[in-house]
Amino acid sequence: GRFSADKVSEAWLAGEFVLDANKAILEDLEERGWLVHDEVYRHKYPHCWRCKNPVLFRSTPQWFVSMDATGLREKALEQIRKTTWTPAFGEERIAGMIEHRPDWCISRQRTWGVPVPIAVCGACFDDHEDAFVRDQAFFDHIGELFSTEGSNAWYGAPNGDGGHRPYGSEAERLERLIPATVLCPKCNEHDHLVLQDHIVDVWFESGASHGAVLGHDEGLPWPADLYLEGHDQYRGWFHSSLLVAANDRDLAPYRGVLTHGFTVGADGRKMSKSMGNYVSPFEIVDNRGAEILRLWVSMIDFLEDMRMSEETLSRNVETYRKLRNTFRYLLGNLHEFDPERDRVPYPEMEEIDRWALQRLDQVRQRLVRAYDRYEYHLVYHGLHQFAAVTLSSFYLDILKDRLYTFPARSRERRSAQTALWVLADGLCRLMAPVLCFTAEEIWQKLETLRGHEAWSNSSVHATRFPDAVVGQPDQALLDRWTRLAQIREEVNKALELARAAKSIGTSLEARVEIRTPDDETAEFLRSFEPGLHSLLITSGATLGETGPDAFESEVIDGLRVGVTRAPGDKCDRCWHYTLDVGADASWPTVCGRCAENIRRIGQG
């Protein structure tokens, strides 16, 4: 970092460390009357990442790719406009860089690397900077050597065992690398040609990677469908790949580009071991499992910088547990269900089962669209909402009574199992890209229900997303059950208050009295009779007036819900409280409905 005597015009500068010389240079300029302004200006400046000292710049001769001599800038800008960018602002970001960037310096000075294949005339080059070889025969010759021997041919000759030995002399090197027909473009001489030892910018190498990877077989055609990297690659890989391809083929090497942010600590700062906010993905996998890490990746909006913390991972553990428990329920109630033999046609299914499949179609459409748009956080929230709320808290909760109390082969129970089968199969496919191992585990269980041997040749990752189950959506059916779910949620609030007051224990100990805001709502609820109480998970439900202590909804104006203890005795089989427990002497501890179901079971 010192001025050398042959590079400075003032002898007093020779041998001075460049930063120490600044003060003397300023004083000299001031004495000569040439100093216009002097101030200390704090700014970002590159430092060595190891010793943290500032890096010194030294101007040296380099080789450049012109942005304008052959129209490269315009070619690149045209291809940017034809590429799909995610997020959309990426188009303007990289276009602005291309519009204003200088020529591309592609040479570096290192002792090892891929060489820039340049030959210049030692006699003419100092006076004529363009006295370098442009003859295609030279580049074809170098290309042939590199394609058979690799770039080490620039530094040595084959040694007979697949490697290279250093050239014995520069003359041997020149004779091997520069064909005798190649001449200086200025003096038309061959004997003065010499090679320059620069290596190519590594970004040029990465920018040429598409030429090495794509277009050599049908499986990997050129250009790529998608380039995926962090948002720093607008000036890196995306940028260099575009310039190389636009210069070489007049096309971009990709149809689409997607960028993501960086993982940062819970404090929002870049992860660093020295700052103590670093979370190792290997530790997460060891302690919580790879699926939890994948779930986190799908949860965050990766277009921005992504915060990683123990709290976030703990939430994902709970989400994963809910998803897994939902599938445990689906699979656990498919015992001895043969989808080929026992499946109930859609028109013959129970109304709530048809609604569940309609909701699955809605979720399928939303999730597939999210996958297509790379909006994986919508996949995460869609799966979680459907499994934990729509299914676990509503549909599966209501379904328990039918699954547990009806005869195994009854149409009512087979209808429920048909819905569970379709839900398990469809959701398994939809979550497979996110929860790879869990989905495969579920898929193999489904394979056994199909009559196939588990862990054979079938894999969920070799299947497609599910097709629509029922074709056109039945909006009337969807709206009908959405409305009931809203009313049921208000009933649950009333039940929770009664439970807190210890008036009841479980909801099946309760009978609810519902006063509706109008006759139309009352008629709507009557349309679910005689099973309205089962949909509300209570032992009774009546419509009419309520007592003065009834719960008043803040969501549905005019809706009031009273909760009292259900009359009668508890059925040992379905746990409902009814007045007909023991009415059938053959089964003195069960209700009339269960007695009838037991009789149906006995009849096969």
Tab-separated table of N, CA and C in Angstrom, residues 2 30 267 290 314 376 414 480 577:
chain	number	residue	atom	x	y	z
A	2	ARG	N	2.038	1.207	-0.571
A	2	ARG	CA	2.928	2.377	-0.614
A	2	ARG	C	3.122	2.824	-2.058
A	30	GLU	N	-2.742	22.771	-1.474
A	30	GLU	CA	-3.092	24.101	-0.955
A	30	GLU	C	-1.988	25.107	-1.260
A	267	ASP	N	-34.351	-9.986	16.177
A	267	ASP	CA	-34.197	-8.541	16.326
A	267	ASP	C	-34.180	-7.814	14.982
A	290	ALA	N	-37.159	-31.799	10.297
A	290	ALA	CA	-37.074	-31.028	9.053
A	290	ALA	C	-38.426	-30.463	8.649
A	314	SER	N	-41.829	-22.445	17.639
A	314	SER	CA	-42.757	-23.093	18.568
A	314	SER	C	-44.181	-23.034	18.032
A	376	TYR	N	-46.399	-19.105	-1.106
A	376	TYR	CA	-46.434	-20.272	-0.229
A	376	TYR	C	-47.016	-19.961	1.145
A	414	ARG	N	-70.933	-44.664	5.767
A	414	ARG	CA	-70.143	-44.751	4.541
A	414	ARG	C	-70.070	-43.398	3.845
A	480	ARG	N	-75.337	-21.870	2.768
A	480	ARG	CA	-76.221	-22.424	3.808
A	480	ARG	C	-75.414	-22.889	5.015
A	577	TYR	N	-78.025	-36.895	26.397
A	577	TYR	CA	-79.018	-36.996	27.469
A	577	TYR	C	-80.399	-37.007	26.810
